[in-house]
């Protein structure tokens, strides 16, 4: 049975009838990491891995939802005090609450969902889940009156207010706005965005999933964000988007060496996204690749969100002559994204699998990137 049939089958078993199906996607990001909450640029695209849900209003004020993948069931109300204990259910509860808080409508419903966005791989399975339900509630209870950006913001606020992650807007934006064959450049300060058809002739984008996730205590993601906000306030700007390296040098002795490095990475990364956009327009993939390697180095040495396994995958890519490679997403495990020439592809994958397995005891998982549509209704 494919995912859709499984969901349909489980919905009938649990609730005895049929609902409407929706899906939303995970994402990749070509370049522009940890820039979103600094008001900078990001360059993501939705992928062909999704969270899919079947949903039907049930005429009560209760939500009943079953997760196929972890085989768990949750039941909760729609008031603030009704927050469920299971983490996965809090994403759905959060989306309901954020819509209600904004004056929108959500009533009781039954739902079954499943997904093939790998968890902990940095492909934003949680944004896919939030966007799938936000899109569905807009369609089902709000006559599609909530605009698409607001749907992304609803997902982001869910992370902030119900899941403890002070994330930026990139993942939810990509999941809601994704369009097959296109990457999107988003200016996270003005929220202006542009679609970039992406079809690099002679190259492929491939992800290597290390399948390691370093669960760190004390929310390192939130700490990175706090460092950036602190440096911005010392410089006297709203976000690091408005700061230059000169500005940073001027406050160097007022901030810690660690905060200096965090801000340096962000200021440099902002420029790298713009360089990549220009290079893509010229078909200059060597420059695209060069900036990807530089991002990796910055994320590893200055922002310190890489890990030995991802650094190793990056080294292997370099040794094989891969055009561009870097850790992707929030960090602390997950995937590298690699821009590889067609004729190097087989050798690179073979070498990466063998070398990584020799050192870490398992092969990385390979995902060929297919840039796909974001949130949608399914027949
Ligand atoms: C996570 C967050 C995003 C973004 C990336 C890093 O995926 O959810 O908002 O900050 O990390 O670029």
mmCIF file of N, CA and C in Angstrom, residues 103-152:
data_model
loop_
_atom_site.group_PDB
_atom_site.id
_atom_site.type_symbol
_atom_site.label_atom_id
_atom_site.label_comp_id
_atom_site.label_asym_id
_atom_site.label_seq_id
_atom_site.Cartn_x
_atom_site.Cartn_y
_atom_site.Cartn_z
ATOM 1 N N UNK A 103 -8.100 34.936 15.373
ATOM 2 C CA UNK A 103 -9.493 35.212 15.020
ATOM 3 C C UNK A 103 -10.046 34.265 13.964
ATOM 4 N N UNK A 104 -9.270 33.271 13.579
ATOM 5 C CA UNK A 104 -9.757 32.285 12.607
ATOM 6 C C UNK A 104 -10.541 31.184 13.300
ATOM 7 N N UNK A 105 -11.009 30.239 12.514
ATOM 8 C CA UNK A 105 -11.874 29.192 13.053
ATOM 9 C C UNK A 105 -11.226 27.815 12.932
ATOM 10 N N UNK A 106 -11.288 27.040 14.011
ATOM 11 C CA UNK A 106 -10.982 25.614 13.930
ATOM 12 C C UNK A 106 -11.999 24.910 14.818
ATOM 13 N N UNK A 107 -12.667 23.898 14.266
ATOM 14 C CA UNK A 107 -13.635 23.117 15.055
ATOM 15 C C UNK A 107 -13.089 21.706 15.249
ATOM 16 N N UNK A 108 -13.804 20.907 16.027
ATOM 17 C CA UNK A 108 -13.349 19.532 16.259
ATOM 18 C C UNK A 108 -13.223 18.775 14.939
ATOM 19 N N UNK A 109 -12.229 17.889 14.877
ATOM 20 C CA UNK A 109 -12.049 17.093 13.658
ATOM 21 C C UNK A 109 -11.377 15.761 13.987
ATOM 22 N N UNK A 110 -11.486 14.842 13.042
ATOM 23 C CA UNK A 110 -10.756 13.579 13.112
ATOM 24 C C UNK A 110 -9.670 13.622 12.044
ATOM 25 N N UNK A 111 -8.518 13.050 12.346
ATOM 26 C CA UNK A 111 -7.440 13.066 11.349
ATOM 27 C C UNK A 111 -6.534 11.843 11.492
ATOM 28 N N UNK A 112 -6.002 11.425 10.357
ATOM 29 C CA UNK A 112 -4.943 10.405 10.319
ATOM 30 C C UNK A 112 -3.840 10.977 9.445
ATOM 31 N N UNK A 113 -2.594 10.870 9.902
ATOM 32 C CA UNK A 113 -1.515 11.374 9.041
ATOM 33 C C UNK A 113 -0.306 10.450 9.041
ATOM 34 N N UNK A 114 0.492 10.592 7.980
ATOM 35 C CA UNK A 114 1.739 9.824 7.839
ATOM 36 C C UNK A 114 2.695 10.677 7.025
ATOM 37 N N UNK A 115 3.946 10.236 6.921
ATOM 38 C CA UNK A 115 4.890 11.043 6.145
ATOM 39 C C UNK A 115 6.096 10.245 5.708
ATOM 40 N N UNK A 116 6.814 10.791 4.734
ATOM 41 C CA UNK A 116 8.084 10.187 4.335
ATOM 42 C C UNK A 116 9.219 11.212 4.367
ATOM 43 N N UNK A 117 9.027 12.311 5.121
ATOM 44 C CA UNK A 117 10.125 13.255 5.345
ATOM 45 C C UNK A 117 10.956 12.650 6.482
ATOM 46 N N UNK A 118 12.218 12.289 6.220
ATOM 47 C CA UNK A 118 12.984 11.653 7.291
ATOM 48 C C UNK A 118 13.111 12.562 8.516
ATOM 49 N N UNK A 119 12.923 11.980 9.686
ATOM 50 C CA UNK A 119 12.969 12.780 10.917
ATOM 51 C C UNK A 119 14.416 13.059 11.309
ATOM 52 N N UNK A 120 14.667 14.251 11.829
ATOM 53 C CA UNK A 120 16.008 14.578 12.338
ATOM 54 C C UNK A 120 17.057 14.725 11.250
ATOM 55 N N UNK A 121 16.637 14.804 9.972
ATOM 56 C CA UNK A 121 17.609 14.886 8.880
ATOM 57 C C UNK A 121 17.834 16.323 8.432
ATOM 58 N N UNK A 122 17.144 17.280 9.072
ATOM 59 C CA UNK A 122 17.282 18.679 8.662
ATOM 60 C C UNK A 122 16.441 19.001 7.446
ATOM 61 N N UNK A 123 15.401 18.200 7.203
ATOM 62 C CA UNK A 123 14.535 18.431 6.030
ATOM 63 C C UNK A 123 13.177 18.999 6.435
ATOM 64 N N UNK A 124 13.061 19.406 7.690
ATOM 65 C CA UNK A 124 11.879 20.120 8.173
ATOM 66 C C UNK A 124 10.591 19.322 8.154
ATOM 67 N N UNK A 125 10.646 18.152 8.744
ATOM 68 C CA UNK A 125 9.421 17.365 8.859
ATOM 69 C C UNK A 125 8.392 18.108 9.713
ATOM 70 N N UNK A 126 8.846 18.846 10.722
ATOM 71 C CA UNK A 126 7.870 19.532 11.584
ATOM 72 C C UNK A 126 7.177 20.668 10.832
ATOM 73 N N UNK A 127 7.928 21.393 9.984
ATOM 74 C CA UNK A 127 7.287 22.460 9.196
ATOM 75 C C UNK A 127 6.286 21.849 8.216
ATOM 76 N N UNK A 128 6.617 20.678 7.671
ATOM 77 C CA UNK A 128 5.697 20.013 6.741
ATOM 78 C C UNK A 128 4.398 19.649 7.466
ATOM 79 N N UNK A 129 4.533 19.170 8.694
ATOM 80 C CA UNK A 129 3.347 18.803 9.485
ATOM 81 C C UNK A 129 2.497 20.044 9.790
ATOM 82 N N UNK A 130 3.161 21.102 10.251
ATOM 83 C CA UNK A 130 2.417 22.340 10.564
ATOM 84 C C UNK A 130 1.734 22.897 9.312
ATOM 85 N N UNK A 131 2.472 22.921 8.212
ATOM 86 C CA UNK A 131 1.927 23.532 6.991
ATOM 87 C C UNK A 131 0.785 22.708 6.413
ATOM 88 N N UNK A 132 0.889 21.402 6.527
ATOM 89 C CA UNK A 132 -0.190 20.538 6.031
ATOM 90 C C UNK A 132 -1.484 20.860 6.781
ATOM 91 N N UNK A 133 -1.404 20.938 8.111
ATOM 92 C CA UNK A 133 -2.621 21.198 8.899
ATOM 93 C C UNK A 133 -3.078 22.653 8.766
ATOM 94 N N UNK A 134 -2.134 23.588 8.709
ATOM 95 C CA UNK A 134 -2.539 25.001 8.561
ATOM 96 C C UNK A 134 -3.274 25.193 7.231
ATOM 97 N N UNK A 135 -2.732 24.592 6.177
ATOM 98 C CA UNK A 135 -3.357 24.695 4.858
ATOM 99 C C UNK A 135 -4.752 24.052 4.899
ATOM 100 N N UNK A 136 -4.841 22.894 5.524
ATOM 101 C CA UNK A 136 -6.115 22.174 5.597
ATOM 102 C C UNK A 136 -7.165 22.971 6.378
ATOM 103 N N UNK A 137 -6.779 23.554 7.516
ATOM 104 C CA UNK A 137 -7.760 24.296 8.329
ATOM 105 C C UNK A 137 -8.220 25.554 7.592
ATOM 106 N N UNK A 138 -7.317 26.127 6.828
ATOM 107 C CA UNK A 138 -7.699 27.309 6.046
ATOM 108 C C UNK A 138 -8.778 26.924 5.029
ATOM 109 N N UNK A 139 -8.563 25.799 4.399
ATOM 110 C CA UNK A 139 -9.499 25.324 3.372
ATOM 111 C C UNK A 139 -10.817 24.848 3.995
ATOM 112 N N UNK A 140 -10.702 24.149 5.093
ATOM 113 C CA UNK A 140 -11.854 23.457 5.679
ATOM 114 C C UNK A 140 -12.728 24.368 6.544
ATOM 115 N N UNK A 141 -12.099 25.242 7.302
ATOM 116 C CA UNK A 141 -12.864 26.041 8.282
ATOM 117 C C UNK A 141 -12.858 27.538 7.993
ATOM 118 N N UNK A 142 -12.009 28.010 7.067
ATOM 119 C CA UNK A 142 -11.858 29.461 6.910
ATOM 120 C C UNK A 142 -12.017 29.943 5.467
ATOM 121 N N UNK A 143 -12.641 29.125 4.629
ATOM 122 C CA UNK A 143 -12.919 29.486 3.227
ATOM 123 C C UNK A 143 -11.678 30.070 2.533
ATOM 124 N N UNK A 144 -10.510 29.570 2.906
ATOM 125 C CA UNK A 144 -9.221 30.021 2.318
ATOM 126 C C UNK A 144 -8.992 31.524 2.426
ATOM 127 N N UNK A 145 -9.493 32.114 3.534
ATOM 128 C CA UNK A 145 -9.336 33.573 3.699
ATOM 129 C C UNK A 145 -7.982 33.958 4.307
ATOM 130 N N UNK A 146 -7.285 32.986 4.909
ATOM 131 C CA UNK A 146 -5.987 33.304 5.525
ATOM 132 C C UNK A 146 -4.933 33.282 4.406
ATOM 133 N N UNK A 147 -4.138 34.360 4.289
ATOM 134 C CA UNK A 147 -3.204 34.357 3.149
ATOM 135 C C UNK A 147 -2.012 33.435 3.428
ATOM 136 N N UNK A 148 -1.299 33.126 2.348
ATOM 137 C CA UNK A 148 -0.284 32.073 2.432
ATOM 138 C C UNK A 148 0.843 32.426 3.400
ATOM 139 N N UNK A 149 1.211 33.697 3.431
ATOM 140 C CA UNK A 149 2.278 34.071 4.356
ATOM 141 C C UNK A 149 1.854 33.864 5.803
ATOM 142 N N UNK A 150 0.584 34.187 6.064
ATOM 143 C CA UNK A 150 0.063 34.007 7.416
ATOM 144 C C UNK A 150 0.093 32.513 7.796
ATOM 145 N N UNK A 151 -0.160 31.649 6.821
ATOM 146 C CA UNK A 151 -0.104 30.206 7.111
ATOM 147 C C UNK A 151 1.306 29.811 7.549
ATOM 148 N N UNK A 152 2.313 30.379 6.861
ATOM 149 C CA UNK A 152 3.696 30.083 7.250
ATOM 150 C C UNK A 152 3.969 30.632 8.655
#
